PDB file of C-alpha atoms in Angstrom:
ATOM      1  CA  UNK A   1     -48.699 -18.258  -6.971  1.00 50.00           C
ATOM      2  CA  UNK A   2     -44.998 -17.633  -8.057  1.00 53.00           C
ATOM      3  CA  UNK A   3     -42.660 -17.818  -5.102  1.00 58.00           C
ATOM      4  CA  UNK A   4     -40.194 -14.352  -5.181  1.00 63.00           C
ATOM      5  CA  UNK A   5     -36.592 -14.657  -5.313  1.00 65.00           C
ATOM      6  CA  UNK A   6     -34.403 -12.924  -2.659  1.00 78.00           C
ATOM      7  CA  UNK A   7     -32.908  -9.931  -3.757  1.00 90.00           C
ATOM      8  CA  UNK A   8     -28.622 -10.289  -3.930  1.00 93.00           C
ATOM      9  CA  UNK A   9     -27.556  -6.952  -3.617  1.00 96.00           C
ATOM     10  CA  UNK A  10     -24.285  -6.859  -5.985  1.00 97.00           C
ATOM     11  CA  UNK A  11     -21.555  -4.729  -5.828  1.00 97.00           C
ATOM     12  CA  UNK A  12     -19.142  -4.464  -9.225  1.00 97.00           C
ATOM     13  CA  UNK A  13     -14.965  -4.209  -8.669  1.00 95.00           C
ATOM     14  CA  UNK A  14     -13.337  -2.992 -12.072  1.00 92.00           C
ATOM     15  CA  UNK A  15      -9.626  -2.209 -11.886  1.00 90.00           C
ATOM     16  CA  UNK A  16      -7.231  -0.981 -14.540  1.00 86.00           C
ATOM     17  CA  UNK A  17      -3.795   0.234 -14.418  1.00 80.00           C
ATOM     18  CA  UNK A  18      -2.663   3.261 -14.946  1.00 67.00           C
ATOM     19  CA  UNK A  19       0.602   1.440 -16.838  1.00 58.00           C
ATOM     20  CA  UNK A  20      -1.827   0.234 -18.983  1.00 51.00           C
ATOM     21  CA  UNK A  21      -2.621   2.384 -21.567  1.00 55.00           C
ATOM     22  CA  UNK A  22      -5.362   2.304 -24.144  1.00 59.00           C
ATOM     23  CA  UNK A  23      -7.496  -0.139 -20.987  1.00 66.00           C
ATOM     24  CA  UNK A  24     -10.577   1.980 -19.753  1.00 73.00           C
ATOM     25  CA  UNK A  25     -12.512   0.239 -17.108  1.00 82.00           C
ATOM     26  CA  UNK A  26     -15.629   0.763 -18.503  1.00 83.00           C
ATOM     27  CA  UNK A  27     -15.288  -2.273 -20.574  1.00 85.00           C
ATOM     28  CA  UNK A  28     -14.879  -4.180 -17.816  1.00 90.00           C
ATOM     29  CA  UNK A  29     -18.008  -2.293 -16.280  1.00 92.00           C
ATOM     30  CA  UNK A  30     -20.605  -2.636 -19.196  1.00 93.00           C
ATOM     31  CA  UNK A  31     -19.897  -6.385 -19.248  1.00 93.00           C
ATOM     32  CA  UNK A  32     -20.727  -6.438 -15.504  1.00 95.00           C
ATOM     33  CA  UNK A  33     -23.610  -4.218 -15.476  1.00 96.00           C
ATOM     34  CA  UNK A  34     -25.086  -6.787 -18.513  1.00 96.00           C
ATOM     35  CA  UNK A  35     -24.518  -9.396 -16.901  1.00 95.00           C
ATOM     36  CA  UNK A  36     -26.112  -8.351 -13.203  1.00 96.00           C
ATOM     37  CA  UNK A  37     -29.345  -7.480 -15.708  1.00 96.00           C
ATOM     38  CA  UNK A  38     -29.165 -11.145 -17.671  1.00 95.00           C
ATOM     39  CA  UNK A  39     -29.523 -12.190 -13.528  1.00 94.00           C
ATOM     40  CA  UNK A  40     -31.993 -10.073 -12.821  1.00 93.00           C
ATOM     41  CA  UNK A  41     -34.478 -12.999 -13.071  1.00 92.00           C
ATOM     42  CA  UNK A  42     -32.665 -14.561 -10.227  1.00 91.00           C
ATOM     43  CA  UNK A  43     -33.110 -11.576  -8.020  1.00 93.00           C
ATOM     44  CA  UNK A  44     -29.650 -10.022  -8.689  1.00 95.00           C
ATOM     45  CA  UNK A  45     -29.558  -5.881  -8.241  1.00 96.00           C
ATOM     46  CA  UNK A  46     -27.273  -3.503  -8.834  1.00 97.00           C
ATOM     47  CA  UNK A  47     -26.040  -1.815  -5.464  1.00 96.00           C
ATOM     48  CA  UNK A  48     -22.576  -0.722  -6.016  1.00 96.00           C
ATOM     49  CA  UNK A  49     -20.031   0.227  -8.396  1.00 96.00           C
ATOM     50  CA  UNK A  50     -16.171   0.496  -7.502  1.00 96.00           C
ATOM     51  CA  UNK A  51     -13.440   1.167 -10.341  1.00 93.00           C
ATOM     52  CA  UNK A  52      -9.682   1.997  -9.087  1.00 91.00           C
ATOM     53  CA  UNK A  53      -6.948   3.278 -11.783  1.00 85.00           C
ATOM     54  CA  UNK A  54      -4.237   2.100  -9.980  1.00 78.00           C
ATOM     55  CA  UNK A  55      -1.828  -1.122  -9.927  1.00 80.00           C
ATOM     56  CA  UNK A  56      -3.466  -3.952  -8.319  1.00 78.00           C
ATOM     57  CA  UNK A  57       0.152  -4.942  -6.538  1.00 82.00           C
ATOM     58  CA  UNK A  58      -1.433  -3.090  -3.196  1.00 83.00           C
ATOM     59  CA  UNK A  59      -4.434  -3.290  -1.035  1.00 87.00           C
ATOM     60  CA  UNK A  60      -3.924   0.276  -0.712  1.00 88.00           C
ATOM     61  CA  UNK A  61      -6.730   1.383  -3.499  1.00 92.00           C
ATOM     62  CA  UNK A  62      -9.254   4.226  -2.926  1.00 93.00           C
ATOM     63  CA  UNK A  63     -12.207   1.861  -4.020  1.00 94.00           C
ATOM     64  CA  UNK A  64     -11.114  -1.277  -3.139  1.00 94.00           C
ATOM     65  CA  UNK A  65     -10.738  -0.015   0.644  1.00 96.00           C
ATOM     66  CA  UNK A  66     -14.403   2.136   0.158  1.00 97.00           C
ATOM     67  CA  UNK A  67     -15.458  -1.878  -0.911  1.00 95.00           C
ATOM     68  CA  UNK A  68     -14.622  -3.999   1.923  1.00 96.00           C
ATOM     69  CA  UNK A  69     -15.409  -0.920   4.014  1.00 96.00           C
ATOM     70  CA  UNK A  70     -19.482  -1.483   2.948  1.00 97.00           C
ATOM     71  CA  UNK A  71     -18.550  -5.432   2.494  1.00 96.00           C
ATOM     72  CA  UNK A  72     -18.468  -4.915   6.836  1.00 96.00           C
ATOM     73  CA  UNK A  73     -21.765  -3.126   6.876  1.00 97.00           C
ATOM     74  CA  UNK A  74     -23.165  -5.465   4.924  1.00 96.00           C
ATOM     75  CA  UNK A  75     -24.615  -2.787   1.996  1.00 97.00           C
ATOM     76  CA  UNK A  76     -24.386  -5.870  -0.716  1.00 96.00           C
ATOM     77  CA  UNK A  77     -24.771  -9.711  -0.962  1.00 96.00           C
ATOM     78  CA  UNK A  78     -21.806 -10.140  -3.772  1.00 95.00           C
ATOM     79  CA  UNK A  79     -18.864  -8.611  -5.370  1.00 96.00           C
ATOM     80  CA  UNK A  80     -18.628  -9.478  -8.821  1.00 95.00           C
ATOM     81  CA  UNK A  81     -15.628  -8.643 -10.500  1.00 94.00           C
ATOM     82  CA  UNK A  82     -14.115  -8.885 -13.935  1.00 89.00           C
ATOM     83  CA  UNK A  83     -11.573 -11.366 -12.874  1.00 86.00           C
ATOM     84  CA  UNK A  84      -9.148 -12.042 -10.316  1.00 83.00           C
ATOM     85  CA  UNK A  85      -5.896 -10.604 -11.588  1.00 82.00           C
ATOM     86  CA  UNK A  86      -8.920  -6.937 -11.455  1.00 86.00           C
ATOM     87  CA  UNK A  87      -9.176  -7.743  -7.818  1.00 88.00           C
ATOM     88  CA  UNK A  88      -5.755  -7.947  -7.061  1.00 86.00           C
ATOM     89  CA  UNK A  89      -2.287  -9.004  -7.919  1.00 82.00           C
ATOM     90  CA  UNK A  90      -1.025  -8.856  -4.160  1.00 82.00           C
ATOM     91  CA  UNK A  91      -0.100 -13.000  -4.714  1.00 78.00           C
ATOM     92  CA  UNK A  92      -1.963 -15.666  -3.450  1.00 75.00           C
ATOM     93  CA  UNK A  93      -1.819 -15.312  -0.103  1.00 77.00           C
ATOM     94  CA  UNK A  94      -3.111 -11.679   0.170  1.00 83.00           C
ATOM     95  CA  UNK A  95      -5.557 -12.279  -2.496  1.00 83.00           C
ATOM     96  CA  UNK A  96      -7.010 -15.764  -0.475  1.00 82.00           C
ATOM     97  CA  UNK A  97      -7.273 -13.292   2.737  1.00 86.00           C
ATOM     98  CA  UNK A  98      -8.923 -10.443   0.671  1.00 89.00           C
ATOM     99  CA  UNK A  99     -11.725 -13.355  -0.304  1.00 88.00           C
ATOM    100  CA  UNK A 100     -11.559 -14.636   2.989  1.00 87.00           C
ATOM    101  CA  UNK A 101     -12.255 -10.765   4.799  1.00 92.00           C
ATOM    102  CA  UNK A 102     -15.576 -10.736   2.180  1.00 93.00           C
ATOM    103  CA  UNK A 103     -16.559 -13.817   3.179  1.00 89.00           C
ATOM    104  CA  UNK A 104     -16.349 -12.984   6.907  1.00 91.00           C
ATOM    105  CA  UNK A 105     -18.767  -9.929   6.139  1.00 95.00           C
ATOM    106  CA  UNK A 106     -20.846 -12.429   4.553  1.00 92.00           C
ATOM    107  CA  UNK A 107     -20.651 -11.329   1.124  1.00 94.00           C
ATOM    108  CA  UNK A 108     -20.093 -13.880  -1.597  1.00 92.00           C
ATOM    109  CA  UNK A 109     -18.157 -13.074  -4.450  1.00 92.00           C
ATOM    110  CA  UNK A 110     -17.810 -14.014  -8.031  1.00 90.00           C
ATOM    111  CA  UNK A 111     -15.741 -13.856 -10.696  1.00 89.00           C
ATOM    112  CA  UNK A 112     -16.830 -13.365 -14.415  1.00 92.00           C
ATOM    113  CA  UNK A 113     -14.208 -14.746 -16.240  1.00 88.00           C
ATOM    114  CA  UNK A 114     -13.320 -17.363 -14.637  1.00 83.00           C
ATOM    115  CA  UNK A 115     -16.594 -19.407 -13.709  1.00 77.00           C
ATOM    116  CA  UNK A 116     -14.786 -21.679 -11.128  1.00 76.00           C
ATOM    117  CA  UNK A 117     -13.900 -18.602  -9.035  1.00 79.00           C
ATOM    118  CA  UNK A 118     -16.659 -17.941  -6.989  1.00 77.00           C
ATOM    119  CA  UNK A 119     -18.225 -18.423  -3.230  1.00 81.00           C
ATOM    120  CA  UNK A 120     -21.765 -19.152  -4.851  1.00 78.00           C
ATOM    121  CA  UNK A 121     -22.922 -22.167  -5.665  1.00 71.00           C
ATOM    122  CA  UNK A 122     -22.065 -26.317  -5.012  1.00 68.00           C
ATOM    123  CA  UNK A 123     -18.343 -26.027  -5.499  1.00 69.00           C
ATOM    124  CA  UNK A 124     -17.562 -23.124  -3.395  1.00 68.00           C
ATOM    125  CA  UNK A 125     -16.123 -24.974  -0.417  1.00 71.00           C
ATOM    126  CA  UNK A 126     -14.110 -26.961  -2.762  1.00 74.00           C
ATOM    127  CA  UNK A 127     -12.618 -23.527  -4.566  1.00 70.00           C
ATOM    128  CA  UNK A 128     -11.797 -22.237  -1.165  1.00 68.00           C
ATOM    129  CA  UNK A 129      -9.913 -25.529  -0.228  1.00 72.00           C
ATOM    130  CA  UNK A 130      -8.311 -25.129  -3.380  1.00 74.00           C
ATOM    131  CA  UNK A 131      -7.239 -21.936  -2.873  1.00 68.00           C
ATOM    132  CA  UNK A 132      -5.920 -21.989   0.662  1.00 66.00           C
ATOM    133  CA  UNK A 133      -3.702 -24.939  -0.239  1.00 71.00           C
ATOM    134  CA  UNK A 134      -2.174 -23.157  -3.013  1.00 68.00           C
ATOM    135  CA  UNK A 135      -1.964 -20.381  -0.377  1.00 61.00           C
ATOM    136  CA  UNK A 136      -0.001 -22.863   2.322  1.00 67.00           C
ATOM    137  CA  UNK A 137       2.265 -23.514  -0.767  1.00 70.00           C
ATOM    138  CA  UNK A 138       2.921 -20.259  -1.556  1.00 67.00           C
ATOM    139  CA  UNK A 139       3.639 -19.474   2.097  1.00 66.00           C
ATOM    140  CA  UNK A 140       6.336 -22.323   2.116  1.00 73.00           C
ATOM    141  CA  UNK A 141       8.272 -21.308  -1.037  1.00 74.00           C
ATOM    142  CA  UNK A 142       8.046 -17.795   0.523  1.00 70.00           C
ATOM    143  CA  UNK A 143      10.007 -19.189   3.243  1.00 77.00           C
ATOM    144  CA  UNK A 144      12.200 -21.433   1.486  1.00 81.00           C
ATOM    145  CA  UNK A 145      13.277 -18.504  -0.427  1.00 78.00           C
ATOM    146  CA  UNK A 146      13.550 -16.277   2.825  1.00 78.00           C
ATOM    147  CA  UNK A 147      16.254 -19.198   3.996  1.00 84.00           C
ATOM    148  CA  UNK A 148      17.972 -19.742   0.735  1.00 85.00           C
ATOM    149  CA  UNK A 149      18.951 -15.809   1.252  1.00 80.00           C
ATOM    150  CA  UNK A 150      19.725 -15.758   4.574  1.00 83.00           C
ATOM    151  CA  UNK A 151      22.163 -18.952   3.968  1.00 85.00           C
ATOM    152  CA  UNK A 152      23.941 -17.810   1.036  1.00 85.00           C
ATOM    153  CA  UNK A 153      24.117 -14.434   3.074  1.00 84.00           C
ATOM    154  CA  UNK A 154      25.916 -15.912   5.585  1.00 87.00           C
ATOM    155  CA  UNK A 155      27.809 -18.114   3.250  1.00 90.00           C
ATOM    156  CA  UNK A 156      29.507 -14.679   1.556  1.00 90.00           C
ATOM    157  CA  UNK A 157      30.944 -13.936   5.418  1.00 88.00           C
ATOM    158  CA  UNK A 158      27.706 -11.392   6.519  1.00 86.00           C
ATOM    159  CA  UNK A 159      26.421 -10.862   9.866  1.00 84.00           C
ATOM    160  CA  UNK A 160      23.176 -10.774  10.249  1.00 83.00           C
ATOM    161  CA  UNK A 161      21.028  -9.087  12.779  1.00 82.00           C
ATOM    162  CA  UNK A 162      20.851  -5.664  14.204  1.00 81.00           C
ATOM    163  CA  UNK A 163      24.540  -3.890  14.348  1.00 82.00           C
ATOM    164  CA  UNK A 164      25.850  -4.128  17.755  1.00 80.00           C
ATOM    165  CA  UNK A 165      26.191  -0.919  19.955  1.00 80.00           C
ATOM    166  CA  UNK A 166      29.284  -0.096  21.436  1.00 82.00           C
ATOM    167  CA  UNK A 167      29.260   2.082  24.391  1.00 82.00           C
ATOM    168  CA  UNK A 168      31.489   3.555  26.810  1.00 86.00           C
ATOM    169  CA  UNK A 169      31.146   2.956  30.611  1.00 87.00           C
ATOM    170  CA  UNK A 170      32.006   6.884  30.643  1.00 89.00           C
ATOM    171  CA  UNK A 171      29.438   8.209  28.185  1.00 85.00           C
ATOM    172  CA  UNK A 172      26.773   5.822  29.980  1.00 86.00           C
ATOM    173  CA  UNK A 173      27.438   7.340  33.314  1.00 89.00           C
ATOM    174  CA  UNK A 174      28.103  11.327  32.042  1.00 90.00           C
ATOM    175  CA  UNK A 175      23.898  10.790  30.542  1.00 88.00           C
ATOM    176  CA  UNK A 176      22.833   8.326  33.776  1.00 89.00           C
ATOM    177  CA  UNK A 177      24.050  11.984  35.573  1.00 91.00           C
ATOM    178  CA  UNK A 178      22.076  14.367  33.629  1.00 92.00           C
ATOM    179  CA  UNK A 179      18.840  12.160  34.378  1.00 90.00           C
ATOM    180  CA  UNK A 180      18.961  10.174  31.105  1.00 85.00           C
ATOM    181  CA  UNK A 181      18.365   6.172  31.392  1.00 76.00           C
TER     182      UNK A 181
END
């Protein structure tokens, strides 16, 4: 007797930007879609489809929030998406958190393009090293670059920090009258 395969409940992310003219997100889609069916044999199912028009510089996307909102209840097994510059192109740090939120929810993902990216299979835990040293790095030359400006501001004769306040002893007490603080 033939032993059933699990069903993975997958969820498809296509993205396109509205900058970029002439793209229409169904290409990314059919692809998707054909390939779900070639892994049909493996138990693979379509649950979900998501497709934002917007840039993919924010998190702040009508189907990409509607996606990690079902990601928490658990409505799919895997996001499968085009590839990862589709998912986002919030830099590496944001996008290694995004991947990190899906895996919390316990949803693998996978991306089509580029068949190293993905949370299924033998080298997952080796991708996800991979990426969250790049993201260390990229959190460093962040802050390199944060100090570079802040020394060259000062450098140029700029004070930094909030503007002090100056008060007078006579305004403070005419409000500390009224009932101010």
């Amino acid at each position: 007797m033939k032993k059933s395969t699990p069903a993975l409940r997958i969820a498809l992310y296509a993205r396109v930007s509205t900058r970029d003219k002439g793209q229409d997100h169904e290409n990314q889609i059919r692809e998707l879609r054909e390939f779900v069916e070639r892994k049909s044999s493996d138990g693979w199912v379509l649950a979900h489809v998501y497709v934002d028009k917007l840039s993919g510089k924010t998190a702040d996307r009508p189907a990409f929030r509607k996606m990690f909102d079902a990601a928490s209840r658990r409505e799919f097994d895997v996001v499968l998406f085009w590839s990862l510059d589709r998912l986002t192109r919030e830099g590496v740090l944001e996008t290694l958190q995004h991947l990190k939120i899906l895996t919390g929810h316990g949803c693998e993902w996978f991306s089509y393009r580029e068949e190293y990216l993905r949370s299924i299979g033998p080298f997952r835990d080796a991708v996800l090293a991979i990426l969250a040293a790049i993201a260390k790095q990229e959190n460093i030359r962040l802050s390199e670059r944060v100090q570079a400006g802040l020394s060259r501001a000062r450098a140029q004769g700029k004070v930094l920090g909030r503007p002090k306040k100056v008060l007078r002893l006579a305004d403070v007490l005419a409000q500390r009258e009224r009932g101010l603080s």
